[in-house]
Each structure stands twice: as C-alpha cells, then as structure tokens.
Coordinates of C-alpha atoms in Angstrom, one line a residue:
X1 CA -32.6 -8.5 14.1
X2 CA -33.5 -4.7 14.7
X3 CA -30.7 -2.6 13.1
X4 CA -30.3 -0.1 15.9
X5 CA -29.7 -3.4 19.0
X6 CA -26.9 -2.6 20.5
X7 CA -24.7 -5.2 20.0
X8 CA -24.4 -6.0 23.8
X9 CA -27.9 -7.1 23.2
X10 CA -27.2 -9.6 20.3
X11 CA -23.6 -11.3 21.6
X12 CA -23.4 -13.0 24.8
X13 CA -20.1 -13.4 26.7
X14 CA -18.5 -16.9 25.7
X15 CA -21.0 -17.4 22.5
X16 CA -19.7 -19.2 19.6
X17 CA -19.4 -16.6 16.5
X18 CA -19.3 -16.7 12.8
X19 CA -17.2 -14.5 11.4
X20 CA -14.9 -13.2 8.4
X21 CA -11.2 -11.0 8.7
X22 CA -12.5 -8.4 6.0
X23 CA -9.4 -6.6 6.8
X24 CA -5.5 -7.7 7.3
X25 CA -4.2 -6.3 10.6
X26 CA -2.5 -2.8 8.7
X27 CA 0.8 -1.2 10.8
X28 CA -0.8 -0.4 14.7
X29 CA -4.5 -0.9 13.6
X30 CA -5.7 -4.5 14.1
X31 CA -7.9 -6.7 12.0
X32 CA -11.4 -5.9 11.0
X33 CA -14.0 -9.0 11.0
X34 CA -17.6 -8.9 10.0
X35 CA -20.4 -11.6 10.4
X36 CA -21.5 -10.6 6.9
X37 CA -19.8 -13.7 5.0
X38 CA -18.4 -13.3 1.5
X39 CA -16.5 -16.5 -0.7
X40 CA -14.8 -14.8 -3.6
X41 CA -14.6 -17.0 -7.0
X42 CA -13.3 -16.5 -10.3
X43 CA -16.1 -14.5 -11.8
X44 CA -18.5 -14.4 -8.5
X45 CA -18.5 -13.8 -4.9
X46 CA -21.1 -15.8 -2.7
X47 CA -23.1 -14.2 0.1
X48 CA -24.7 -16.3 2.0
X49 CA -27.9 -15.2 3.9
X50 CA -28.2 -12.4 1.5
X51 CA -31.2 -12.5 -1.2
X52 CA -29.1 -9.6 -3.5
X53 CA -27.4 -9.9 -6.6
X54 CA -25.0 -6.9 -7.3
X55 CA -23.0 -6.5 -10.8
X56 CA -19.9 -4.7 -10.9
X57 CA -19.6 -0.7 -11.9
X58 CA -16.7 -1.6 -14.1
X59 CA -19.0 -3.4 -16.3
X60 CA -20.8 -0.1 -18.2
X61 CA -22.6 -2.0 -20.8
X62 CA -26.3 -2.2 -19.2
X63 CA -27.3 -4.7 -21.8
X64 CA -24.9 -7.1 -20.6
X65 CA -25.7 -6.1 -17.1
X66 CA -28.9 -7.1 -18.0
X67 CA -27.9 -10.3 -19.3
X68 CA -25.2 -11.2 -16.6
X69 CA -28.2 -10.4 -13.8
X70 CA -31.2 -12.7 -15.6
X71 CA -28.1 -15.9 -15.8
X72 CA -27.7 -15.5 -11.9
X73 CA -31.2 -14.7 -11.0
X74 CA -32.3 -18.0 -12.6
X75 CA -29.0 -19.8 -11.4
X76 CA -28.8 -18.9 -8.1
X77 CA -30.2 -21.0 -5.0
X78 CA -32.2 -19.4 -2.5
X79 CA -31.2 -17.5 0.5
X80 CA -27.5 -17.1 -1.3
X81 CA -27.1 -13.7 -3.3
X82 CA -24.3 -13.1 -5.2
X83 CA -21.7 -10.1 -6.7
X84 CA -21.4 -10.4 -10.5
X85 CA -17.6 -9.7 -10.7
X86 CA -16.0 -7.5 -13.9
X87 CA -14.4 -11.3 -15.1
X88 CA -17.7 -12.0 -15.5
X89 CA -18.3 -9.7 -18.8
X90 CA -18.8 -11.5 -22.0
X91 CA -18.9 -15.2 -19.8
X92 CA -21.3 -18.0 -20.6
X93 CA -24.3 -19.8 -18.5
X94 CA -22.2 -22.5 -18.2
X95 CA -18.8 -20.6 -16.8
X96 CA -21.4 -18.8 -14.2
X97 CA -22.7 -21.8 -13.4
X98 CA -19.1 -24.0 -12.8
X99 CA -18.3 -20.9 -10.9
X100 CA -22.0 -21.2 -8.6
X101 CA -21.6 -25.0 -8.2
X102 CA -17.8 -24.2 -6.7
X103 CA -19.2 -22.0 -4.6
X104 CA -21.8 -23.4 -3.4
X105 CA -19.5 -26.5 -2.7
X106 CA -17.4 -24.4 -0.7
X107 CA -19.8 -23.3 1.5
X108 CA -21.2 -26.7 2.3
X109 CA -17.7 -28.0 3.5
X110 CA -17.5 -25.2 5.7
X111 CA -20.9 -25.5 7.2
X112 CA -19.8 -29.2 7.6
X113 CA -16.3 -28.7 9.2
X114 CA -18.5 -26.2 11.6
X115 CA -20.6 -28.7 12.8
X116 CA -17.2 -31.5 13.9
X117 CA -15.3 -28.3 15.3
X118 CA -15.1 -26.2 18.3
X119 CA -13.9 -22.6 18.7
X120 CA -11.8 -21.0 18.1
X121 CA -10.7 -22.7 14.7
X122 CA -10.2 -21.8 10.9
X123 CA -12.9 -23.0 9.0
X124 CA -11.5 -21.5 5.6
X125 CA -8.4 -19.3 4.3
X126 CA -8.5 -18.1 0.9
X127 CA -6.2 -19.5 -1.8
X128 CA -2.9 -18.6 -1.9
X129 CA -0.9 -15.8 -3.3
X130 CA -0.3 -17.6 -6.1
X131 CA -3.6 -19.4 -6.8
X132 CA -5.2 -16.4 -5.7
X133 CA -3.6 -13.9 -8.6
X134 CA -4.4 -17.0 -11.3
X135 CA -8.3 -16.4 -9.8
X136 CA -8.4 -12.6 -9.9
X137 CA -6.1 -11.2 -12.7
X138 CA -5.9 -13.7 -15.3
X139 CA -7.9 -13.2 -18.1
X140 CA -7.9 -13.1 -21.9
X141 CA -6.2 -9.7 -22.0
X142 CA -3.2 -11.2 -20.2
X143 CA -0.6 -12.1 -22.8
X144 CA 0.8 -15.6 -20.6
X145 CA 1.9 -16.1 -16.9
X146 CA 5.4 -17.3 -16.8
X147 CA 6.3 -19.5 -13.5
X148 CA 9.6 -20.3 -12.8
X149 CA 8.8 -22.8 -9.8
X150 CA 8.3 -26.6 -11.2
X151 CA 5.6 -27.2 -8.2
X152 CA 4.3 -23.9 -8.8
X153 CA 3.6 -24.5 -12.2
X154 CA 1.9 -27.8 -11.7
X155 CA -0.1 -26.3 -9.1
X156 CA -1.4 -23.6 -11.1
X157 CA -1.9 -25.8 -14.1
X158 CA -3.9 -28.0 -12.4
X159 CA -6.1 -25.1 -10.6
X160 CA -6.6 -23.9 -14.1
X161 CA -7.3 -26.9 -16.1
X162 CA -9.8 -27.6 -13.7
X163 CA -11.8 -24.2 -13.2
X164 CA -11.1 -22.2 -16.5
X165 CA -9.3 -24.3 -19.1
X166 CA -9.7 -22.1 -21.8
X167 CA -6.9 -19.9 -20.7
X168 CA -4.7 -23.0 -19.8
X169 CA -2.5 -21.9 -23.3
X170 CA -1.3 -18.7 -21.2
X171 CA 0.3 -20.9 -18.4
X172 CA 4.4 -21.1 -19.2
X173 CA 7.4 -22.9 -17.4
X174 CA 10.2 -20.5 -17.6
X175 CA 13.6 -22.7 -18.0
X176 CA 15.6 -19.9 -18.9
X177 CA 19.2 -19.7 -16.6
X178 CA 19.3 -16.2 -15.2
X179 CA 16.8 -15.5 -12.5
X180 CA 13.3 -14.5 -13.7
X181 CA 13.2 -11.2 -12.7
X182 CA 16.5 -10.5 -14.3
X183 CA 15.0 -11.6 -17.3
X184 CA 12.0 -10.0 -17.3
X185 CA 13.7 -6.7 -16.1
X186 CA 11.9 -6.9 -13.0
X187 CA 14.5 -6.7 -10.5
X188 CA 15.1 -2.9 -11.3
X189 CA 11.7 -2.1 -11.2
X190 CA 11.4 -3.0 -7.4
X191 CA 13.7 0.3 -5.8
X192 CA 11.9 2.6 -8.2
X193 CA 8.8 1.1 -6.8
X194 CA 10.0 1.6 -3.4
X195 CA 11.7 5.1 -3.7
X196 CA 10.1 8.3 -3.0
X197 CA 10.5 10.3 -6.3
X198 CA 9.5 8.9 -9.7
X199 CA 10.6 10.8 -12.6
X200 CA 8.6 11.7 -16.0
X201 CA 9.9 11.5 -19.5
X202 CA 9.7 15.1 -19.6
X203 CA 12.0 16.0 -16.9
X204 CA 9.4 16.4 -14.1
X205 CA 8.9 14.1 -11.4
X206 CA 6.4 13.3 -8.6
X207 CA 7.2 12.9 -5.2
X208 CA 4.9 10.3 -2.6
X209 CA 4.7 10.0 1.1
X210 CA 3.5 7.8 2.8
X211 CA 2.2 8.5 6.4
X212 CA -0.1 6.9 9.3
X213 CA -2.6 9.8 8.3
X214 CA -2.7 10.0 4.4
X215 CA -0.6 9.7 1.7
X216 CA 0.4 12.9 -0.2
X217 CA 1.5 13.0 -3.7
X218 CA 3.4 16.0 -5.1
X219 CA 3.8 16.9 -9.1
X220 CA 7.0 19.5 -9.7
X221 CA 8.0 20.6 -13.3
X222 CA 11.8 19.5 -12.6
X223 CA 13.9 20.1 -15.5
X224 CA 11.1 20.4 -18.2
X225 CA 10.4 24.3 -19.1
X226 CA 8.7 23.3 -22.2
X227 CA 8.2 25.7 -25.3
X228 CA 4.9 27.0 -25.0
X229 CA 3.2 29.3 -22.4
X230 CA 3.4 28.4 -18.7
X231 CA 0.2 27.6 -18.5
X232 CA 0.8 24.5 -21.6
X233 CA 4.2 23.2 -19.7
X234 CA 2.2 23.2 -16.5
X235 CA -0.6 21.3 -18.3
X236 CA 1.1 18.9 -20.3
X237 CA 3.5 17.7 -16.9
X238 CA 0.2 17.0 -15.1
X239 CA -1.4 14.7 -17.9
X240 CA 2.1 13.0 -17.8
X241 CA 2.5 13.1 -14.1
X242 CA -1.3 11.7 -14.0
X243 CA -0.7 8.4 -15.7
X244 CA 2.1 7.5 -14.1
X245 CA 0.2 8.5 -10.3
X246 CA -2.1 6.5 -11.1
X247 CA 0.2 3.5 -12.2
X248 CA 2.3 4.2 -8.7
X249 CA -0.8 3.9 -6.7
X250 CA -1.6 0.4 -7.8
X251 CA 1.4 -0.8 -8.3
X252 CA 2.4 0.3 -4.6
X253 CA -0.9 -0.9 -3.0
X254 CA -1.5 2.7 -1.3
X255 CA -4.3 3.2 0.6
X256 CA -6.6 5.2 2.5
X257 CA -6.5 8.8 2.2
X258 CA -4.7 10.1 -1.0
X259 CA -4.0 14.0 -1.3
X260 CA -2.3 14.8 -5.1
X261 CA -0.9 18.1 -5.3
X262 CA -0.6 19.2 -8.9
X263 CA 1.0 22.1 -10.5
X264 CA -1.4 24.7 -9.7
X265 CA -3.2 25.5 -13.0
X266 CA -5.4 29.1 -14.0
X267 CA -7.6 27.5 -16.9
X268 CA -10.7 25.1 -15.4
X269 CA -10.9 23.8 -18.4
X270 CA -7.7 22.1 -18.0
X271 CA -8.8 21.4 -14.6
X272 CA -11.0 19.0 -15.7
X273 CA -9.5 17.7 -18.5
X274 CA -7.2 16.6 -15.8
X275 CA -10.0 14.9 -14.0
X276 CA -11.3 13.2 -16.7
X277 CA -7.9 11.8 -17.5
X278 CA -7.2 10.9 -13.8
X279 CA -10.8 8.9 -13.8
X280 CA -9.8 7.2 -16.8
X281 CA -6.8 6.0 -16.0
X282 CA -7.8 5.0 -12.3
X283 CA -10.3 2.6 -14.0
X284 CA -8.4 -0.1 -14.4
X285 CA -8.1 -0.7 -10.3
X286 CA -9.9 -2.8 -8.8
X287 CA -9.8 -1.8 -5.3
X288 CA -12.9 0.7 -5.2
X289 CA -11.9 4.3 -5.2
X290 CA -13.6 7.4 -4.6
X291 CA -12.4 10.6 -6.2
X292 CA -13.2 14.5 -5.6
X293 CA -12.3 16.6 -8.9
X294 CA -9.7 18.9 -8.9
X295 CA -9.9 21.8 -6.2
X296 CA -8.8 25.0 -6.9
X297 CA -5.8 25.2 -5.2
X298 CA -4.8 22.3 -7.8
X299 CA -5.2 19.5 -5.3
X300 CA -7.2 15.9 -6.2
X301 CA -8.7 14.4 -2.7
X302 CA -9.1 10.5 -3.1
X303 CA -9.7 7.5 -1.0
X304 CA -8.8 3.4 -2.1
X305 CA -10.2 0.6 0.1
X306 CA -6.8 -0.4 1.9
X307 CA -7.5 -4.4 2.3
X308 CA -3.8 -5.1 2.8
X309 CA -0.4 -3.0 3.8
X310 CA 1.0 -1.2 0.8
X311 CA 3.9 -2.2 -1.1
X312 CA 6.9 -0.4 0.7
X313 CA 5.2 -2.2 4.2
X314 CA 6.0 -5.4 2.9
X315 CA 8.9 -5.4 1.4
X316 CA 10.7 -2.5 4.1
X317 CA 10.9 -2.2 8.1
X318 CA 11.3 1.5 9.4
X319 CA 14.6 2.6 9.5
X320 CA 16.5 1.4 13.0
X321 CA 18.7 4.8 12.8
X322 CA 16.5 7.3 12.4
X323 CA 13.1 5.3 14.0
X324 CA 11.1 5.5 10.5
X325 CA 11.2 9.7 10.8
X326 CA 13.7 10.2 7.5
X327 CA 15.9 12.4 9.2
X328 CA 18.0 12.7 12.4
X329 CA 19.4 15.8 14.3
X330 CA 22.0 17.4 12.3
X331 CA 26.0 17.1 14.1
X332 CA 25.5 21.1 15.0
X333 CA 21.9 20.6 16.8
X334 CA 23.6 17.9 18.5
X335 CA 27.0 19.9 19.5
X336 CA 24.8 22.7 21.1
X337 CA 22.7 20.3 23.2
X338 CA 25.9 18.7 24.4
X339 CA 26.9 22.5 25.2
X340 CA 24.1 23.2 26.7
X341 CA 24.4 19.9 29.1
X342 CA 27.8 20.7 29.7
X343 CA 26.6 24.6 31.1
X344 CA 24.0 22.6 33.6
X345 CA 27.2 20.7 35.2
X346 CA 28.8 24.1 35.3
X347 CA 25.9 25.6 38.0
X348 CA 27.0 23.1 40.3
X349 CA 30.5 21.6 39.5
X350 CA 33.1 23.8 38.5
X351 CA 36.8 23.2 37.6
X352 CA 36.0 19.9 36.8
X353 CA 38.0 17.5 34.2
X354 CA 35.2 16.4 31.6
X355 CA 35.1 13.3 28.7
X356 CA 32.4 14.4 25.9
X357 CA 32.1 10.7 24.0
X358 CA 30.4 11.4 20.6
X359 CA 29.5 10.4 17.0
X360 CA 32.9 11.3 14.8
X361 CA 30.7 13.3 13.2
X362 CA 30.1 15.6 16.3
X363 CA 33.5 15.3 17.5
X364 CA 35.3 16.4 14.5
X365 CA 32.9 19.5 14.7
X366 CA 33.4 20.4 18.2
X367 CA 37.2 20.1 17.3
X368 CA 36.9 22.3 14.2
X369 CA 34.1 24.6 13.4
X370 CA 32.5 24.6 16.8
X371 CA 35.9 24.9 19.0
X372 CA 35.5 28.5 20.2
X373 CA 32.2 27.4 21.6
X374 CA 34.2 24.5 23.8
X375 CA 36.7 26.9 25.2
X376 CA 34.6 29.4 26.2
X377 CA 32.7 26.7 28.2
X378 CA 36.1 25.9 29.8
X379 CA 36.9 30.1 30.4
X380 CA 33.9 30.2 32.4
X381 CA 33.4 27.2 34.4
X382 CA 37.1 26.0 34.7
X383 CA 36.5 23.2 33.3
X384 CA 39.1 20.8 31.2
X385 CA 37.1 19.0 28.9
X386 CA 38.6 15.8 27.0
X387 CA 36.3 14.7 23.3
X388 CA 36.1 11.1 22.5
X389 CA 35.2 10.1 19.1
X390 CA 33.4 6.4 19.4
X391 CA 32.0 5.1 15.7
X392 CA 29.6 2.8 17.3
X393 CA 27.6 6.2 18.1
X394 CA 24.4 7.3 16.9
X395 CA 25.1 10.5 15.5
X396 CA 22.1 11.5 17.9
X397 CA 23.7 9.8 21.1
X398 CA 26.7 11.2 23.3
X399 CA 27.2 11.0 26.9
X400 CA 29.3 13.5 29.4
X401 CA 30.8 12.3 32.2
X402 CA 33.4 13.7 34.9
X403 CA 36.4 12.4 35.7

C-alpha cells in the first residue's frame, strides 16, 4: 500500500478492521489504535506482518546484541519480526524460543477466534495487572514478590512455573496479620507519592505539577545553605534533587512533556555533570524517554511515552470545591463582588430591605473588617441590608435577594 494514500482511499465505510488500542483513553483525549499489531511476551514482543527484528537500547553490550539478533534471526518464522526486549540479556535459545512458540500460539488463537466472530468484538486483552507486572518486572535482580492474596498467589505461581520457572523461588505468600502495606511501610509511601512537594535529605525540596499541557518540575534550596560557595550548595541540591526526580517520575507514571527547573547554576561544567547524572539515573525506565541537556537558564526539557494516566489520575478525582484549579476566590474577592452586585440593584431600586446569604467565611468579614464598606452601600442607596451566614455555602457562592 503507497505510504502517502489517503486513508479515505484504503478504508471503506462499514469494513471490518484489525486493530490494536496502543494508547488508554488519557483525561479528555481518547484512545489511540493502530493496525500495526504488537503481542508483548516475557522477553519478546511479536509483530506480525513485519519482516524486522529490533533489540532494545537498554541492552549496550553489542556483542550480546549480536548474539540475541543471530538466536531470533534463525528462530523466527517468516513474515513475523520481532523486538528483542532488555529481559532478554544474558537469556538462552531455549528461553527465546518457549517465549517464540507462546507467541506464536497466541497469535494463531486470535486469527482463529477472527475467523468464528463478527465485529465489533475483543479478540485479545493483555494479562492482567498482576500477571502482567510478573511478565515485565520480574527478573533476577528482584529480591522476591510477596502476595498477600491466596488466589493471587496460585495464579501467579502457576503463570510462572509454566513460562519461567527458574524464578519460581522469588514467589512468597505473605501470612503475616497486619495488612501488607503496613508491613512493608507502603501505606505511607502513597500521600508522599501523591503530594506536590517532596523533600531532600538536605533540606531542599522539589516541587511537581501536573497540568493538561506539561508537567513542570521545580528544585528550591529550602533550608539547606550548605558550607561551601553558592555555587557548591547550588550544585550539590541539584545532584540530590536529580535522583529523586527521576525516582518521582516513574514512580508517579508522568507523562508527556516534562520541564525541570533547577537551581540556576554559572559553571557548564556542572551543567553537564548534571546531565550525565540525570541520564544515568533515568536509565532504569522503561517507558522511552527523550531528553535535551541542560539549558542555560538551568532548565532540562524531556518527553516519556504516556501509555497510561499517571499515578495521581488513578488514585485522585479533581477536587469538587475548587473544580481541580487548587485555589478558590479568597472571602475579600468575594465580599467586593457581592458589593459590587449590591451597587447594580442600587441604579434601579433604592431604599430597598436586602438579605446577603453567604459562606461564614464572607459573612463574618462583611460583619467585621469589611463593615464600613456595607454601610456606606446603605448611606447611599437607602438600603437596609440583612447578612445571612448559611455553612452549606461555597465560600465562592452567595446570592442577594430583596425583600
């Protein structure tokens, strides 16, 4: 098919297609499908229709990218390609292999379960959360997964036994009487994930934001002051504050565009010592990333593949008082609209007995600090105004009637 057809010209209207969701529905912005079908496994993902065999750019070593690439290129059936995943490093023929004939075995019951079906209709849906983790982040680095859940644990048992039983000595029941995550100091781990400031051992902390547009990251010096020059306290807070960004961005999922604003610092040197260490740490994710070194103006511009919502998306709703903004009018911004309303009546009704109904908040103020304001109101449009205070209020909402 010519690359440039419009794709009017290859789809007709009420044709059957193949396709893939690449990418969750994400906050307003639905989800993303593609044609291009890819079945992830444990240390490969399938492509079928494609003759290509990628390896992953987290494994450096070219000599075992060599030796990973001649396995699959003798392996692999034709008209399949494949993606040599980073689990793959250091694996056997034989574990590529098991991983090629599930694969493979995958595909055929979805090609079969196409043919007996009509549209639309889910052919496939990947493994689940938990299966799915076992798949992608278990490995020989991981010390033991711990499963409180009896079905869980037989579930995941099994899964492993039968795709990669040398790791079946890291699978654990945990029996223990106080809930997991208590145990495994979990719990409080989950508002610090959440919140929007994260402090440093030093006394400096970083502050995220999350918006529609980006997320911005800010790094302040706090309470550290350091005993060096400036320059050396500025420094050393942004190798700190570096580690532990690039902790918060995979431990909070955050996606898309990612602006971190550093301490502004005058030696380039440091600059890219910064970089480096940023790069370094930001290794170990394995969403893909791009990153731009370190501006000038002390800023690091990055992007990370958003597949799903972040962290706080899941786990939070917008706030139903303020809408999601993180802030509402303050009482006084609210006291002078309700003078200002209460001037517009006074064009065309005067002498009139008035009932202001208000957040306590606003009341109390237009009682107290605010009550010259009122009786001037009253002066000039003979008015006789009555204030309500009703706590079922938003502090935003208020409504003046006459009586």
């Amino acid at each position: 098919v010519p690359i440039n057809l419009p794709i009017e010209d290859m789809l007709q209207e009420g044709e059957d297609v193949f396709v893939q969701v690449s990418k969750d529905t994400i906050g307003s912005k639905g989800a993303r499908v593609t044609s291009y079908i890819t079945l992830p496994g444990r240390h490969l993902v399938l492509m079928p229709g494609v003759e290509h065999i990628g390896v992953s750019r987290k494994i450096l070593d070219e000599d075992e990218r060599t030796r990973l690439k001649d396995i699959i290129s003798e392996l692999k059936p034709g008209n399949f390609g494949f993606i040599i995943r980073t689990a793959s490093e250091g694996c056997t023929e034989e574990d590529l292999k098991k991983d090629i004939d599930y694969l493979m075995l995958l595909w055929e019951n979805i090609q079969k379960k196409k043919e007996k079906v009509g549209s639309p209709y889910v052919l496939y849906a990947d493994l689940d959360l938990a299966l799915r983790s076992v798949r992608d982040l278990l490995g020989h680095e991981i010390e033991s997964l711990i499963i409180d859940s009896a079905e869980e644990y037989r579930k995941i048992t099994e899964f492993v036994n039968t795709y990669f039983s040398k790791l079946i000595s890291k699978i654990r029941h945990y029996e223990g009487t106080e809930p997991i995550f208590d145990a495994y100091g979990i719990e409080i781990e989950i508002p610090k994930a959440l919140g929007k400031r994260v402090w440093l051992k030093s006394g400096g902390y970083i502050v995220i934001d999350q918006t529609e547009a980006l997320t911005s990251i800010d790094v302040n010096t706090g309470k550290f002051v350091g005993k060096a020059s400036l320059e050396d306290t500025i420094f050393k807070t942004n190798i700190e504050a570096v580690k532990e960004i690039a902790y918060q961005i995979m431990l909070r999922n955050l996606g898309g565009i990612i602006i971190i604003d550093f301490i502004d610092m005058e030696k380039e040197e440091n600059r890219k010592k910064l970089f480096s260490v940023f790069q370094e740490a930001m290794r170990k994710d394995r969403a893909k990333c791009t990153i731009l070194e370190v501006s000038e103006l002390g800023l690091i511009q990055m992007t990370r593949k958003r597949v799903r919502e972040s962290l706080e998306r899941i786990l939070c709703e917008p706030c139903q008082y303020c809408d999601g903004k993180g802030f509402i009018k303050s009482p006084t911004t609210v006291c002078y609209e309700i003078f200002m309303e209460l001037r517009r009546i006074g064009l065309t009704r005067k002498n009139s007995k008035i009932m202001i109904s208000a957040n306590p908040h606003v009341a109390d103020l237009i009682y107290d600090d605010e009550r010259e304001g009122i009786e001037e109101i009253e002066r000039e449009n003979g008015f006789k105004i009555v204030v309500k205070a009703d706590k079922s209020f938003h502090q935003e909402y208020y409504e003046v009637a006459t009586l």
